[in-house]
Amino acid sequence: MALPQNVSSFSFASFINDVEKHGFDTTSAEWRGFFAQCKGVQFKNRETVLEALSSSQHILFIASGICAAQHELPDCDTRIARFFCEADLCTLTEFLGSPEKFNKFNNQIQAMTPVNGVVIPMDIWLSEYEKGYEVGHYVRLKMMKTHLFDIELLKVKTMNRTQNSFAFLKEHQPQVLASVPHKFIAQFLGITAEGFSRFLKSGRVYG
């Protein structure tokens, strides 16, 4: 199908591929109308996505790259609640089912690597969720998968054990371990960069 002029070919092709992997025919008028309201975006490494997107008003489909939801603790220490990788839906709002415990502390989404994506207006997303047929079906499926992922992540986070959180990344988001600097992985694990270095040397990573 012809790509809308306001969307980069790579990001949009990745979005279409994800939709089609869920079994939908993207050539219908319903899908064409939906895609026409989306926009391709790019973010540089370490760019703050939240300020650029106004995340309460948009959903970001990640075509490539990795983002992180960050928050600052009262002692000014920075923590990462979760990472968003290829084909994930990225937002700070509670709409996608992120655990409330994390949401009230999140204050920005930052690109951990160069990121390409597709922005979907939140009002369009909500409308499709409530009334959409095929697009609505896709939206609800993606929401459900995001919610289930967040539930599993919350279970691991509440264990408060470095080894469990690391194992979760290794199983579900290995690209984070391959591409994100140790400093930020340590923020996800809730330890210092030095502590993460000791953890890697300890051999517990293979446990």
GROMACS .gro file of C-alpha atoms in nm:
model
  207
    1MET     CA    1   0.000   0.000   0.000
    2ALA     CA    2   0.110   0.362  -0.052
    3LEU     CA    3   0.259   0.515   0.261
    4PRO     CA    4   0.125   0.847   0.391
    5GLN     CA    5   0.366   1.131   0.316
    6ASN     CA    6   0.394   1.230   0.682
    7VAL     CA    7   0.532   0.895   0.794
    8SER     CA    8   0.885   0.766   0.737
    9SER     CA    9   0.888   0.453   0.523
   10PHE     CA   10   1.098   0.244   0.763
   11SER     CA   11   0.896   0.322   1.077
   12PHE     CA   12   0.566   0.285   0.900
   13ALA     CA   13   0.666  -0.043   0.732
   14SER     CA   14   0.758  -0.182   1.077
   15PHE     CA   15   0.422  -0.071   1.213
   16ILE     CA   16   0.236  -0.234   0.923
   17ASN     CA   17   0.439  -0.552   0.970
   18ASP     CA   18   0.340  -0.571   1.337
   19VAL     CA   19  -0.028  -0.521   1.250
   20GLU     CA   20  -0.013  -0.791   0.982
   21LYS     CA   21   0.166  -1.031   1.219
   22HIS     CA   22  -0.147  -1.007   1.434
   23GLY     CA   23  -0.352  -1.128   1.136
   24PHE     CA   24  -0.503  -0.803   1.003
   25ASP     CA   25  -0.540  -0.689   0.641
   26THR     CA   26  -0.393  -0.338   0.636
   27THR     CA   27  -0.534  -0.251   0.292
   28SER     CA   28  -0.887  -0.183   0.418
   29ALA     CA   29  -1.035   0.167   0.433
   30GLU     CA   30  -1.046   0.143   0.813
   31TRP     CA   31  -0.672   0.087   0.836
   32ARG     CA   32  -0.590   0.350   0.572
   33GLY     CA   33  -0.787   0.607   0.769
   34PHE     CA   34  -0.608   0.512   1.090
   35PHE     CA   35  -0.259   0.520   0.937
   36ALA     CA   36  -0.327   0.863   0.782
   37GLN     CA   37  -0.351   1.006   1.134
   38CYS     CA   38  -0.013   0.867   1.241
   39LYS     CA   39   0.327   1.032   1.203
   40GLY     CA   40   0.682   0.900   1.180
   41VAL     CA   41   0.935   1.028   1.435
   42GLN     CA   42   1.303   0.988   1.516
   43PHE     CA   43   1.491   1.046   1.840
   44LYS     CA   44   1.863   1.067   1.900
   45ASN     CA   45   2.045   0.867   2.162
   46ARG     CA   46   1.962   1.009   2.510
   47GLU     CA   47   1.697   1.244   2.373
   48THR     CA   48   1.403   1.297   2.604
   49VAL     CA   49   1.100   1.152   2.428
   50LEU     CA   50   0.847   1.283   2.679
   51GLU     CA   51   0.915   1.651   2.609
   52ALA     CA   52   0.916   1.593   2.234
   53LEU     CA   53   0.595   1.391   2.232
   54SER     CA   54   0.384   1.515   2.520
   55SER     CA   55   0.325   1.152   2.612
   56SER     CA   56  -0.011   1.210   2.782
   57GLN     CA   57  -0.145   1.295   2.436
   58HIS     CA   58   0.032   1.035   2.224
   59ILE     CA   59   0.125   0.668   2.197
   60LEU     CA   60   0.461   0.581   2.042
   61PHE     CA   61   0.500   0.256   1.848
   62ILE     CA   62   0.872   0.174   1.851
   63ALA     CA   63   0.991   0.059   1.509
   64SER     CA   64   1.355   0.030   1.618
   65GLY     CA   65   1.562   0.119   1.920
   66ILE     CA   66   1.505   0.123   2.296
   67CYS     CA   67   1.341   0.375   2.530
   68ALA     CA   68   1.325   0.383   2.910
   69ALA     CA   69   1.065   0.516   3.154
   70GLN     CA   70   1.265   0.699   3.420
   71HIS     CA   71   1.174   0.849   3.755
   72GLU     CA   72   1.356   1.040   4.024
   73LEU     CA   73   1.341   0.923   4.384
   74PRO     CA   74   1.316   1.172   4.673
   75ASP     CA   75   1.693   1.146   4.727
   76CYS     CA   76   1.741   1.258   4.361
   77ASP     CA   77   1.853   0.910   4.259
   78THR     CA   78   1.731   0.807   3.911
   79ARG     CA   79   1.558   0.474   3.853
   80ILE     CA   80   1.424   0.307   3.539
   81ALA     CA   81   1.081   0.149   3.578
   82ARG     CA   82   1.090  -0.038   3.249
   83PHE     CA   83   1.236  -0.047   2.898
   84PHE     CA   84   1.040  -0.027   2.573
   85CYS     CA   85   1.183  -0.217   2.275
   86GLU     CA   86   1.095  -0.287   1.912
   87ALA     CA   87   0.718  -0.324   1.851
   88ASP     CA   88   0.636  -0.201   2.203
   89LEU     CA   89   0.388   0.077   2.273
   90CYS     CA   90   0.557   0.355   2.465
   91THR     CA   91   0.379   0.603   2.694
   92LEU     CA   92   0.386   0.729   3.052
   93THR     CA   93   0.011   0.725   3.101
   94GLU     CA   94  -0.178   0.464   3.298
   95PHE     CA   95  -0.395   0.392   2.995
   96LEU     CA   96  -0.176   0.106   2.878
   97GLY     CA   97  -0.191  -0.070   3.212
   98SER     CA   98   0.151   0.016   3.356
   99PRO     CA   99   0.161  -0.067   3.729
  100GLU     CA  100   0.039   0.228   3.937
  101LYS     CA  101   0.336   0.186   4.166
  102PHE     CA  102   0.564   0.280   3.877
  103ASN     CA  103   0.340   0.535   3.708
  104LYS     CA  104   0.322   0.789   3.987
  105PHE     CA  105   0.701   0.822   3.987
  106ASN     CA  106   0.771   0.823   3.612
  107ASN     CA  107   0.860   1.168   3.488
  108GLN     CA  108   1.019   1.112   3.151
  109ILE     CA  109   1.082   0.867   2.871
  110GLN     CA  110   1.433   0.878   2.732
  111ALA     CA  111   1.581   0.718   2.422
  112MET     CA  112   1.850   0.471   2.527
  113THR     CA  113   1.958   0.425   2.164
  114PRO     CA  114   1.860   0.603   1.841
  115VAL     CA  115   1.486   0.541   1.806
  116ASN     CA  116   1.252   0.533   1.506
  117GLY     CA  117   0.881   0.514   1.566
  118VAL     CA  118   0.524   0.602   1.477
  119VAL     CA  119   0.323   0.846   1.687
  120ILE     CA  120  -0.049   0.778   1.735
  121PRO     CA  121  -0.266   1.055   1.888
  122MET     CA  122  -0.411   0.941   2.220
  123ASP     CA  123  -0.765   1.052   2.129
  124ILE     CA  124  -0.753   0.839   1.813
  125TRP     CA  125  -0.615   0.543   2.011
  126LEU     CA  126  -0.890   0.574   2.272
  127SER     CA  127  -1.159   0.607   2.006
  128GLU     CA  128  -1.039   0.290   1.833
  129TYR     CA  129  -1.023   0.109   2.166
  130GLU     CA  130  -1.383   0.197   2.242
  131LYS     CA  131  -1.545   0.177   1.897
  132GLY     CA  132  -1.298   0.043   1.640
  133TYR     CA  133  -1.355  -0.285   1.459
  134GLU     CA  134  -1.031  -0.426   1.311
  135VAL     CA  135  -0.815  -0.137   1.433
  136GLY     CA  136  -0.989  -0.158   1.769
  137HIS     CA  137  -0.917  -0.531   1.785
  138TYR     CA  138  -0.547  -0.463   1.727
  139VAL     CA  139  -0.544  -0.184   1.985
  140ARG     CA  140  -0.703  -0.408   2.248
  141LEU     CA  141  -0.462  -0.693   2.172
  142LYS     CA  142  -0.160  -0.464   2.209
  143MET     CA  143  -0.298  -0.321   2.532
  144MET     CA  144  -0.355  -0.668   2.673
  145LYS     CA  145   0.002  -0.777   2.587
  146THR     CA  146   0.145  -0.461   2.742
  147HIS     CA  147  -0.063  -0.510   3.055
  148LEU     CA  148   0.045  -0.874   3.093
  149PHE     CA  149   0.410  -0.776   3.046
  150ASP     CA  150   0.378  -0.508   3.313
  151ILE     CA  151   0.216  -0.752   3.555
  152GLU     CA  152   0.505  -0.997   3.515
  153LEU     CA  153   0.755  -0.714   3.552
  154LEU     CA  154   0.583  -0.590   3.868
  155LYS     CA  155   0.603  -0.940   4.019
  156VAL     CA  156   0.976  -0.948   3.954
  157LYS     CA  157   1.035  -0.592   4.078
  158THR     CA  158   0.855  -0.659   4.406
  159MET     CA  159   1.096  -0.947   4.476
  160ASN     CA  160   1.364  -0.677   4.504
  161ARG     CA  161   1.639  -0.915   4.395
  162THR     CA  162   1.898  -0.816   4.137
  163GLN     CA  163   1.926  -1.169   4.000
  164ASN     CA  164   1.552  -1.196   3.931
  165SER     CA  165   1.533  -0.859   3.756
  166PHE     CA  166   1.839  -0.939   3.548
  167ALA     CA  167   1.694  -1.278   3.452
  168PHE     CA  168   1.373  -1.102   3.343
  169LEU     CA  169   1.570  -0.876   3.108
  170LYS     CA  170   1.770  -1.169   2.977
  171GLU     CA  171   1.453  -1.364   2.895
  172HIS     CA  172   1.218  -1.090   2.775
  173GLN     CA  173   1.438  -0.801   2.655
  174PRO     CA  174   1.786  -0.936   2.570
  175GLN     CA  175   1.839  -0.644   2.331
  176VAL     CA  176   1.856  -0.417   2.635
  177LEU     CA  177   2.152  -0.612   2.773
  178ALA     CA  178   2.320  -0.599   2.432
  179SER     CA  179   2.262  -0.230   2.353
  180VAL     CA  180   2.207  -0.024   2.668
  181PRO     CA  181   2.502   0.103   2.877
  182HIS     CA  182   2.548  -0.066   3.215
  183LYS     CA  183   2.472   0.260   3.396
  184PHE     CA  184   2.109   0.245   3.281
  185ILE     CA  185   2.070  -0.128   3.334
  186ALA     CA  186   2.185  -0.066   3.692
  187GLN     CA  187   1.913   0.198   3.729
  188PHE     CA  188   1.656  -0.064   3.623
  189LEU     CA  189   1.800  -0.317   3.870
  190GLY     CA  190   1.798  -0.060   4.151
  191ILE     CA  191   2.172  -0.077   4.219
  192THR     CA  192   2.475   0.137   4.146
  193ALA     CA  193   2.686   0.096   3.833
  194GLU     CA  194   2.966  -0.036   4.056
  195GLY     CA  195   2.725  -0.282   4.216
  196PHE     CA  196   2.617  -0.404   3.872
  197SER     CA  197   2.982  -0.456   3.775
  198ARG     CA  198   3.032  -0.667   4.089
  199PHE     CA  199   2.714  -0.859   4.010
  200LEU     CA  200   2.840  -0.945   3.661
  201LYS     CA  201   3.172  -1.064   3.803
  202SER     CA  202   3.006  -1.269   4.076
  203GLY     CA  203   2.874  -1.536   3.841
  204ARG     CA  204   2.517  -1.497   3.970
  205VAL     CA  205   2.423  -1.374   3.624
  206TYR     CA  206   2.431  -1.739   3.511
  207GLY     CA  207   2.219  -1.865   3.798
   0.00000   0.00000   0.00000
